[in-house]
Coordinates of C-alpha atoms in Angstrom, one line a residue:
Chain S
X1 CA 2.8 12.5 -33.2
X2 CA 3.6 15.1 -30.5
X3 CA 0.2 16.2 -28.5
X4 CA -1.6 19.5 -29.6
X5 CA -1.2 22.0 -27.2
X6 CA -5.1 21.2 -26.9
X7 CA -4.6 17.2 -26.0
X8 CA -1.7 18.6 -23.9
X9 CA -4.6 20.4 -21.6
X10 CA -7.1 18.1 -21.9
X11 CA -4.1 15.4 -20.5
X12 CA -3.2 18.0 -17.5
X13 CA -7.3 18.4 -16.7
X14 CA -7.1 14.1 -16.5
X15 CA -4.5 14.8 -13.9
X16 CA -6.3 16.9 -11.6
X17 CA -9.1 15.1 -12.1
X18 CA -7.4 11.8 -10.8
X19 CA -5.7 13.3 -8.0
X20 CA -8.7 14.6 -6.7
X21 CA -10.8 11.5 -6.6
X22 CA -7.4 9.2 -5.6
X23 CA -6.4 11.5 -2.7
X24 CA -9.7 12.0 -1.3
X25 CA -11.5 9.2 -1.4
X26 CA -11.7 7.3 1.3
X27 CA -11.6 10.4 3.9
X28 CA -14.1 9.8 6.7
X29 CA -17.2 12.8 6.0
X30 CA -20.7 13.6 7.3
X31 CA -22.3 16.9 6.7
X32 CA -20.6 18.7 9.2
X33 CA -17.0 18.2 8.2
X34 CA -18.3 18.3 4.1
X35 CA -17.2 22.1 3.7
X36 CA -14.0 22.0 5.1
X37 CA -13.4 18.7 3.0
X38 CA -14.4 20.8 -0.2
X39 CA -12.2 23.5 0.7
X40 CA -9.1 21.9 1.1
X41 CA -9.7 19.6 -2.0
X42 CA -10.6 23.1 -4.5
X43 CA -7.1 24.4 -2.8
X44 CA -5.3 21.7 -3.1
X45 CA -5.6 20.8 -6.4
X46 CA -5.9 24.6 -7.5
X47 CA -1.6 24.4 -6.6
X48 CA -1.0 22.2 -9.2
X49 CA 0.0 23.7 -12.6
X50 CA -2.2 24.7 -15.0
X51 CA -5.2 24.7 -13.1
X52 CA -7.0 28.0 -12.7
X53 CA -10.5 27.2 -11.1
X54 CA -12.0 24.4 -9.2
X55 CA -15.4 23.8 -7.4
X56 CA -16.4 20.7 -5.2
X57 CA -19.5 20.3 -3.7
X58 CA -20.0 17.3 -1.6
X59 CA -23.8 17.1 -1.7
X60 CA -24.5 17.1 2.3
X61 CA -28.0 15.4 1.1
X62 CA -27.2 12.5 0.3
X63 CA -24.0 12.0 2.8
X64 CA -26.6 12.2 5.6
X65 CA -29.2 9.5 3.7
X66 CA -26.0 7.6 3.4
X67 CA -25.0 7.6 7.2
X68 CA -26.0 5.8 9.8
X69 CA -22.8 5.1 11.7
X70 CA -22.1 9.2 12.2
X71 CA -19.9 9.2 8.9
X72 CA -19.3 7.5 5.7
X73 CA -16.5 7.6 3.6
X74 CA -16.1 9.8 0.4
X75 CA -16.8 8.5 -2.9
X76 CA -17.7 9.8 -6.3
X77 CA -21.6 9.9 -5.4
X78 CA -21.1 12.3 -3.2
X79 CA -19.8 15.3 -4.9
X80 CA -20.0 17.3 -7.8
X81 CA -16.4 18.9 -9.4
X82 CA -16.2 21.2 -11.8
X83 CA -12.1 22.8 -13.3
X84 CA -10.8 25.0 -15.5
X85 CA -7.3 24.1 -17.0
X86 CA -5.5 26.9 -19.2
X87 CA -2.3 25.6 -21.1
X88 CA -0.5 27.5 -23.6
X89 CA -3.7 29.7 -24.2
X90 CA -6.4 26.4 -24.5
X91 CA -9.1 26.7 -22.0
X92 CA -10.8 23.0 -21.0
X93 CA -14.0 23.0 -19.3
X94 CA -14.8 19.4 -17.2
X95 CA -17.0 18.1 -14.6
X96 CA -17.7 14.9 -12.6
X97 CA -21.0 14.0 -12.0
X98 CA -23.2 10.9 -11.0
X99 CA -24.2 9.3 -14.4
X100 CA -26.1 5.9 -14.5
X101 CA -24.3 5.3 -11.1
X102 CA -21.0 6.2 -11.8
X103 CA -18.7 9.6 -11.2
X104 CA -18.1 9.9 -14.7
X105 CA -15.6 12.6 -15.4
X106 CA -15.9 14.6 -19.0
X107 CA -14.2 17.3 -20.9
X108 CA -17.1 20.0 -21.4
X109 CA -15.7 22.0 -23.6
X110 CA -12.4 22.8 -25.3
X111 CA -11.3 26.3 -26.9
Chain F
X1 CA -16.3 23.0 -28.8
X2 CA -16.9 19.0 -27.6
X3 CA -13.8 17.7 -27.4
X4 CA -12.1 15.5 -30.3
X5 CA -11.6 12.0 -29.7
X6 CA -7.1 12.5 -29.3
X7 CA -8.2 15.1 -26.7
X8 CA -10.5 12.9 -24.8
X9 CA -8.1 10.0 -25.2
X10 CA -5.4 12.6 -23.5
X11 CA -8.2 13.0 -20.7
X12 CA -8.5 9.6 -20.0
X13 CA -4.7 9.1 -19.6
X14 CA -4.5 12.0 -17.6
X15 CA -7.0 10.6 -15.4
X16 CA -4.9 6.9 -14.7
X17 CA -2.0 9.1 -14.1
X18 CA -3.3 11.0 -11.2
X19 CA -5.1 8.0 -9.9
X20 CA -2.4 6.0 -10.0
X21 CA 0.2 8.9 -8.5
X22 CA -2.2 9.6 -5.9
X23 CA -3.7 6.3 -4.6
X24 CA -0.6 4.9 -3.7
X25 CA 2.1 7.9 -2.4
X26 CA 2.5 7.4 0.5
X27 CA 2.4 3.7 0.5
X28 CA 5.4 2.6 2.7
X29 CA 7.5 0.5 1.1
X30 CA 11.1 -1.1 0.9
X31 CA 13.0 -3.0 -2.2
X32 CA 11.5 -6.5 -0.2
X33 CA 7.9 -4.7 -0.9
X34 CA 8.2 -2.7 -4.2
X35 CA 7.7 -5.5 -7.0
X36 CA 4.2 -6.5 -5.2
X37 CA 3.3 -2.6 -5.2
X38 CA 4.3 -2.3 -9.0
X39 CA 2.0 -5.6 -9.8
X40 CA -0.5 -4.0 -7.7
X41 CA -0.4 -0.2 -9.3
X42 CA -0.6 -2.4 -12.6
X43 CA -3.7 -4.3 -12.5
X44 CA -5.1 -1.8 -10.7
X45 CA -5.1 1.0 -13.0
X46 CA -5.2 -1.8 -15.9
X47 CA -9.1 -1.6 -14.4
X48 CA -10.1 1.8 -15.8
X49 CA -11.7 2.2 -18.9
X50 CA -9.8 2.9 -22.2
X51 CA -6.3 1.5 -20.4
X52 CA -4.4 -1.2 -22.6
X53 CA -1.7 -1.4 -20.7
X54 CA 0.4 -0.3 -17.6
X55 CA 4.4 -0.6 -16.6
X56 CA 5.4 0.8 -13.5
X57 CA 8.7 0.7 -12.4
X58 CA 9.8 1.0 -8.7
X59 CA 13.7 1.6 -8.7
X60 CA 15.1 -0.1 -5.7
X61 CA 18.5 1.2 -6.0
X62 CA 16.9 4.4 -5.1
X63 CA 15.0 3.1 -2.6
X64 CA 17.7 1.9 -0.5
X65 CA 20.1 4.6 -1.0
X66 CA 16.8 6.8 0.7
X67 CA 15.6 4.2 3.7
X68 CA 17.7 4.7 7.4
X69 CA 14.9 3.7 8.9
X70 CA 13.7 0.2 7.3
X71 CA 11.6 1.5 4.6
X72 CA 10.5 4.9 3.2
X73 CA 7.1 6.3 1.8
X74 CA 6.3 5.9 -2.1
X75 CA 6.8 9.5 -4.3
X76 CA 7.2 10.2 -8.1
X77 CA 10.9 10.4 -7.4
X78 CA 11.5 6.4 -6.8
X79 CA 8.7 5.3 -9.9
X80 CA 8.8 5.0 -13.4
X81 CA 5.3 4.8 -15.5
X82 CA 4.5 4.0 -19.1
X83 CA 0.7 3.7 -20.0
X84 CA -1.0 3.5 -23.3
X85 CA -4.4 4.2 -23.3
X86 CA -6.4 4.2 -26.2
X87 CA -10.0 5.5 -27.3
X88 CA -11.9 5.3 -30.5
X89 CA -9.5 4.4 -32.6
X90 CA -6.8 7.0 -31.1
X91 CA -3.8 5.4 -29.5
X92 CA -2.1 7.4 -26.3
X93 CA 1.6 6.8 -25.2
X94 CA 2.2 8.6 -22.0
X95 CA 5.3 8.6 -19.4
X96 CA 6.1 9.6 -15.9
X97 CA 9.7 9.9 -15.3
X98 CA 12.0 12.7 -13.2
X99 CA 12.6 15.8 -14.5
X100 CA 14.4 18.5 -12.5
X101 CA 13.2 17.1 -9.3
X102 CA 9.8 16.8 -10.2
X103 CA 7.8 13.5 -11.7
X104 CA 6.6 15.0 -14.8
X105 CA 3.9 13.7 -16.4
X106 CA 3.9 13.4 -20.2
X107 CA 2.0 12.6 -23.3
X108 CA 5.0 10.9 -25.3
X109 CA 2.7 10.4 -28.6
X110 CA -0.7 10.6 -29.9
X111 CA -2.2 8.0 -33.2
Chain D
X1 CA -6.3 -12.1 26.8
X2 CA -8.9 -9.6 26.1
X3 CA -7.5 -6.3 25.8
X4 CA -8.4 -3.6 28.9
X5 CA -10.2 -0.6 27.8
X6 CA -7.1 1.1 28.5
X7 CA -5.2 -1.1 25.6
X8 CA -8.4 -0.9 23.8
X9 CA -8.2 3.3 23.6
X10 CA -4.5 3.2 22.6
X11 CA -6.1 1.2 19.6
X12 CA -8.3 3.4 18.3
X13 CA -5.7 6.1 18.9
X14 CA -3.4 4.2 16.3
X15 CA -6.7 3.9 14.3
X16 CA -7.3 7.8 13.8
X17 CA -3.1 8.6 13.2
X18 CA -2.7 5.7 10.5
X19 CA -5.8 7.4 9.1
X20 CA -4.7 10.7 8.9
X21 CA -1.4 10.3 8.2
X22 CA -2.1 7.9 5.0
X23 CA -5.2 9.6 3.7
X24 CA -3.8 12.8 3.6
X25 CA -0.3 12.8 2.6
X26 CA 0.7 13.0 -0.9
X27 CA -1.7 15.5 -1.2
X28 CA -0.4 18.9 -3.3
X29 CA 0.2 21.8 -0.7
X30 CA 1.7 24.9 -0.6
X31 CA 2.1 27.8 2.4
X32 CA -1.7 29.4 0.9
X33 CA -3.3 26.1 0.9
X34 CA -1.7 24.7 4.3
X35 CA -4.7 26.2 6.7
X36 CA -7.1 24.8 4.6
X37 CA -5.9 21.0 5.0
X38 CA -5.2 20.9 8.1
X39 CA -9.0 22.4 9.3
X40 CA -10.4 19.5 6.3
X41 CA -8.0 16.8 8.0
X42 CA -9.0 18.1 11.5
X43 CA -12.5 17.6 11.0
X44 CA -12.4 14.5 8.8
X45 CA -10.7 12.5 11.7
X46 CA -13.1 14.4 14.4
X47 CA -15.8 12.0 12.7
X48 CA -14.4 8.7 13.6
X49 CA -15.1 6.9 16.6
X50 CA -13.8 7.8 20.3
X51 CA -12.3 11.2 19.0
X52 CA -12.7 14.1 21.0
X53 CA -10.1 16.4 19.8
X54 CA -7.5 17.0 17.2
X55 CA -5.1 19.7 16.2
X56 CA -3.0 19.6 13.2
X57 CA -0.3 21.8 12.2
X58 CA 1.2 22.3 8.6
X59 CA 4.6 24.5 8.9
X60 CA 4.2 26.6 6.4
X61 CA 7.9 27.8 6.9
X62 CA 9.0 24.4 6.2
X63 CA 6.5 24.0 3.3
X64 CA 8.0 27.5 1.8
X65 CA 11.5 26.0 2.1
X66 CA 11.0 23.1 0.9
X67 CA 9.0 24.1 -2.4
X68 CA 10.5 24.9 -5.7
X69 CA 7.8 24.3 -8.4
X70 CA 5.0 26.3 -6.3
X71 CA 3.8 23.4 -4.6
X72 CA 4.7 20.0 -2.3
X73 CA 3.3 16.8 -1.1
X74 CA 2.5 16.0 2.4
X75 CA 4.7 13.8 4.5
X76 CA 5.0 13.5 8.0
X77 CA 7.8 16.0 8.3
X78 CA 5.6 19.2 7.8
X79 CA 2.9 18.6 10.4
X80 CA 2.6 18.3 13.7
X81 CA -0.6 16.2 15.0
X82 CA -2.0 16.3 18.4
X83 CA -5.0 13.7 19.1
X84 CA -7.2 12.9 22.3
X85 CA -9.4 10.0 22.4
X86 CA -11.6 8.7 24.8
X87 CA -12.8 5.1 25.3
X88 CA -15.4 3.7 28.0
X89 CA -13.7 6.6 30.6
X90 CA -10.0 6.0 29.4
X91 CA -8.4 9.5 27.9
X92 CA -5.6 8.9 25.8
X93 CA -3.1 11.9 24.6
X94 CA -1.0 10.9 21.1
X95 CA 0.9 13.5 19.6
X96 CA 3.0 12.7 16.0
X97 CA 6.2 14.7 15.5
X98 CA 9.4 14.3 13.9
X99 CA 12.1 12.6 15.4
X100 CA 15.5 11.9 14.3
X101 CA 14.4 12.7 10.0
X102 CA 10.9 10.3 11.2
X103 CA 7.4 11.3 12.0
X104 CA 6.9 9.8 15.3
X105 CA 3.5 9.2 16.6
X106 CA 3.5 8.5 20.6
X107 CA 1.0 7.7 23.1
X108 CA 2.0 11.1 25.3
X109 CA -0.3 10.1 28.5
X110 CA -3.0 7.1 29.5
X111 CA -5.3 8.6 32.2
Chain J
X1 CA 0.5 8.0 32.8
X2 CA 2.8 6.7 30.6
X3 CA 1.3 4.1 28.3
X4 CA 2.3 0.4 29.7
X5 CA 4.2 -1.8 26.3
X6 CA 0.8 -3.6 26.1
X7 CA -1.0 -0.6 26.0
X8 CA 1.8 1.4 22.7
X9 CA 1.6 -2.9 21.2
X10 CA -2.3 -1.9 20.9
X11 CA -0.9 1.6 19.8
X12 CA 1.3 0.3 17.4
X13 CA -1.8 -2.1 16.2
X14 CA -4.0 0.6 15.3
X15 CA -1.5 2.7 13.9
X16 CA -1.2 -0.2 11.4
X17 CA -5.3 -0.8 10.5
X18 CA -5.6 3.2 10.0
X19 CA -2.6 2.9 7.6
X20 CA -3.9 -0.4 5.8
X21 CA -7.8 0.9 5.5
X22 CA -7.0 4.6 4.6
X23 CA -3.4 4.1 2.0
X24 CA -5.8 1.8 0.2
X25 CA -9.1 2.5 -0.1
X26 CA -10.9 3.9 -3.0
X27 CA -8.0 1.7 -5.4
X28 CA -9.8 0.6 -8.7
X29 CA -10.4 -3.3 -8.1
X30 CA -12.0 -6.2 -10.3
X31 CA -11.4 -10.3 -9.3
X32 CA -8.8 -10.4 -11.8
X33 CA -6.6 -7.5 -9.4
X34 CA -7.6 -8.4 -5.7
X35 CA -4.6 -10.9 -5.5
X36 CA -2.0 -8.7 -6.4
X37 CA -3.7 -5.7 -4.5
X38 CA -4.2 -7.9 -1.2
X39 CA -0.6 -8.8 -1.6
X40 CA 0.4 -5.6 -2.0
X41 CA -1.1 -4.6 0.8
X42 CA 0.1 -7.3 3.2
X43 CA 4.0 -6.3 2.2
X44 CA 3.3 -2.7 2.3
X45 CA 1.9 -3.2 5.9
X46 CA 4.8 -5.3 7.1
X47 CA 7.3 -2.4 6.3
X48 CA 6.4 -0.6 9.1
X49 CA 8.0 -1.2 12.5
X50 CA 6.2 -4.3 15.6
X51 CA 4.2 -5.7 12.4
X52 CA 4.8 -9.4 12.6
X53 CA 2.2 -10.6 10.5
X54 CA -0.3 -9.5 8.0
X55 CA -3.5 -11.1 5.7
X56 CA -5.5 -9.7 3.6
X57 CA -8.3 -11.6 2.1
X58 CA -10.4 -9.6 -0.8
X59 CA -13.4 -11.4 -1.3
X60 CA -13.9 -11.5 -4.8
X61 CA -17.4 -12.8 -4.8
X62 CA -18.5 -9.7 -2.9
X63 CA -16.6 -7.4 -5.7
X64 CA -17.7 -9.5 -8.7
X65 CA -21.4 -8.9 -7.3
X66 CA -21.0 -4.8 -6.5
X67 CA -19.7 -4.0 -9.9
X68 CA -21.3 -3.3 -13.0
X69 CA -18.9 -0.8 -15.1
X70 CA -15.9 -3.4 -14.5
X71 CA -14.8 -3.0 -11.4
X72 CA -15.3 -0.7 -8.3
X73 CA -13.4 0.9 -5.5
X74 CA -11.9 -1.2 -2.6
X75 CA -13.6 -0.3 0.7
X76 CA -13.7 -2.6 4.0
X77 CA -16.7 -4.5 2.8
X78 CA -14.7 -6.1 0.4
X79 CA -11.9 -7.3 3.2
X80 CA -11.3 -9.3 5.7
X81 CA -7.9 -8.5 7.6
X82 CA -5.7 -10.0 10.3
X83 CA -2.5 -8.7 12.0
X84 CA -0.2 -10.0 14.2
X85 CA 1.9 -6.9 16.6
X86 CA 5.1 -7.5 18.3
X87 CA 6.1 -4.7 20.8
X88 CA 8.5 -5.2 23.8
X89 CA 7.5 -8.8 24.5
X90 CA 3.9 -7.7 24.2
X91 CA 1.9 -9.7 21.2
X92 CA -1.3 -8.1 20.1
X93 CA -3.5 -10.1 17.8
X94 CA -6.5 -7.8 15.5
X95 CA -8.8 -8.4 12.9
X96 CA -10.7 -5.6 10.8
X97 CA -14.3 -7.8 9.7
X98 CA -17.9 -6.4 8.6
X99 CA -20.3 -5.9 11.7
X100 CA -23.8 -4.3 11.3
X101 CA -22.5 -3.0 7.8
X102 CA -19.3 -0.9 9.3
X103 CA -15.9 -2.5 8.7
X104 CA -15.0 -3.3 12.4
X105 CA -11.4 -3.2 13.7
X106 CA -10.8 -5.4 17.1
X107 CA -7.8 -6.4 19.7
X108 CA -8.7 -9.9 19.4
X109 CA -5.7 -10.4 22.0
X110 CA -2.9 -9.4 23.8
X111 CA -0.3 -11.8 25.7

């Protein structure tokens, strides 16, 4: 069958969520450079369609626990994502977050 | 309201898609190099969860007409992507192909 | 032979434009999310090793020309990149800019 | 000063590694998919212009013991890389390899 306009938002909230991690990952970070990081990823990903509200917060806790060369690179451990996809008047709700040791991404909440 | 199982199926094939879009444009490459990148976008993604099976397609006509200067950089408009992803029972057919200029992401069927 | 420190800067030079150039592009951007990446991409590389400055430019005129669906992907050929590294009393100058439809990257001056 | 050839061959080098490290980091990998990533990898590099020569070895034993959700997320302690640079008569040997847990990249030589 065709997707509901709801599976149709839940798919476009997947795709944010992947670019996000895929692009980003990787990027050399320590506390200092951890807002400007966050920044440009909420901006970034706010240009793509659909997406009306996105919050990262690389947790500059842990990034300095984790470094002991003057930077690490970012993974999923290190941040926290929240977005807000609208298509065709469905609102989805998701968020990453560290469970049992892995950035597992979910849809919160679908209406 | 928690998601239903067809709209986190959508999720998780949104998710592959931007992975796979965004973990490897920009990769340089050259009809010589693009079946090993295919393979490699294939098993790669094949790694996520709830992913039964990956195609991508790296068109090498297109490729050549774009290289002058030995090879070019990997973008939607060279690729195209078939995944079927499936969770709890619910069976996701998804496609990236060209549309108007832009790779347009799609969920082709939900079962 | 083992390389001078001389060679040895020019290296790590290389390092930090391979890394900022394939890190970053692909990534979605527009004229109102240009400042934004180039300050994240600035400071990311400012973490590596041996870096002492870098400036990166995103033309948003080019951005705003090139765009049709509200938004881009990086590439080379809307940023310019200036880079100084210094290694064991060597200062090298790189810059990146497009020549002839490529993004060039050049060691500018060895001092 | 303008950079000597040996010194853009070590340019050139570099410019390679950053590419390599940061294009493919964070890509989901398992044992099953480091073959057809590493060789991915290696043909992707060799697009780009003085690259003579590249391996990439992804030790699978180090990946099969970091993951526990099926795979994880290629970084350099996974890899062992060598390249060989050809630039005006100038041949520059490097090799990215763990040291002190940081994923060291080295002019081994230049002749």
């Amino acid at each position: 069958m065709e997707p509901t306009d709801a599976e149709t938002a839940c798919f476009e909230a997947g795709i944010k969520f992947g670019t996000l991690y895929h692009q980003f990952a990787g990027t050399p970070v320590s506390p200092e450079s951890a807002d400007s990081l966050a920044r440009a990823m909420e901006e970034a990903i706010l240009n793509q369609p659909h997406c009306e509200d996105v919050t990262v917060d690389i947790r500059k806790a842990d990034l300095a626990a984790a470094i002991d060369h003057g930077y690490t690179e970012l993974t999923g451990k290190f941040m926290d994502v929240e977005m807000r996809i609208a298509y065709e008047g469905v609102t989805v709700r998701t968020r990453m977050a560290m469970e049992d040791g892995y950035p597992m991404m979910r849809v919160v909440d679908v209406e």
